[in-house]
C-alpha cells in the first residue's frame, strides 16, 4: 500500500471522537504522516476545540483529499505499518548522516559516536533485548564460564 493511501485510510477511520481516540491510542500522531500531517493536525485540533471531529466533507474541501473506504479490522495494521515506515525513514536519515561523517570528515570516531548516540534514541519506547544490543554476549559468557571452570580445576 502506498504511503498516501495508508495515511488516508487512517484519517478516514477517524470519523468519530471514539475512533480518533482509538488511533491515537495506537501511538498514531502527526509526526508519522509524511504527506497528510496537516490533515491529522487539523483533525486533532478540531476535536480539541469542538469536542467532535470534522466530517469527511470538511476535510475533503479544505485539503483536497478523497478518503477510501476502510475496514475496522485493518486499523491496527495500518497504524503499525505507518510507525514502521516512519522508523525506517528516521533510521535511514541517521545512517546517511553517519556515512557522510565517516566519508567527508574522515573521522570514524566521530561517526561512530554519532551513530551510537542517535540510533538508540529511535528505539525509545521499544523493547530492546540483549540479543539485539549485544550479539556476542553469549559467546563471551561461554568463554568466561570455561575459564572459571578451568580455574576451579586448577
Coordinates of N, CA, C and O in Angstrom, one line a residue, residues 123 127-135:
X123 N 14.8 4.0 19.2 CA 14.2 2.9 19.8 C 13.5 3.2 21.2 O 13.0 2.3 21.8
X127 N 11.0 -2.3 23.1 CA 11.7 -3.2 24.0 C 12.9 -3.7 23.2 O 12.8 -4.2 22.1
X128 N 14.1 -3.5 23.8 CA 15.3 -4.0 23.2 C 15.8 -5.2 24.0 O 16.0 -5.1 25.2
X129 N 16.1 -6.3 23.3 CA 16.5 -7.4 24.0 C 18.1 -7.5 24.0 O 18.7 -6.8 23.1
X130 N 18.6 -8.2 24.9 CA 20.1 -8.3 25.0 C 20.6 -8.9 23.7 O 21.7 -8.5 23.2
X131 N 19.9 -9.8 23.0 CA 20.4 -10.4 21.8 C 20.6 -9.4 20.7 O 21.4 -9.5 19.8
X132 N 19.7 -8.3 20.7 CA 19.8 -7.3 19.7 C 21.0 -6.3 20.0 O 21.7 -6.0 19.1
X133 N 21.1 -6.0 21.3 CA 22.1 -5.0 21.6 C 23.5 -5.6 21.7 O 24.5 -4.8 21.5
X134 N 23.6 -6.8 21.9 CA 25.0 -7.4 22.1 C 24.9 -8.9 21.7 O 24.7 -9.8 22.4
X135 N 25.1 -9.1 20.4 CA 25.1 -10.4 19.8 C 26.2 -11.3 20.3 O 26.0 -12.6 20.2

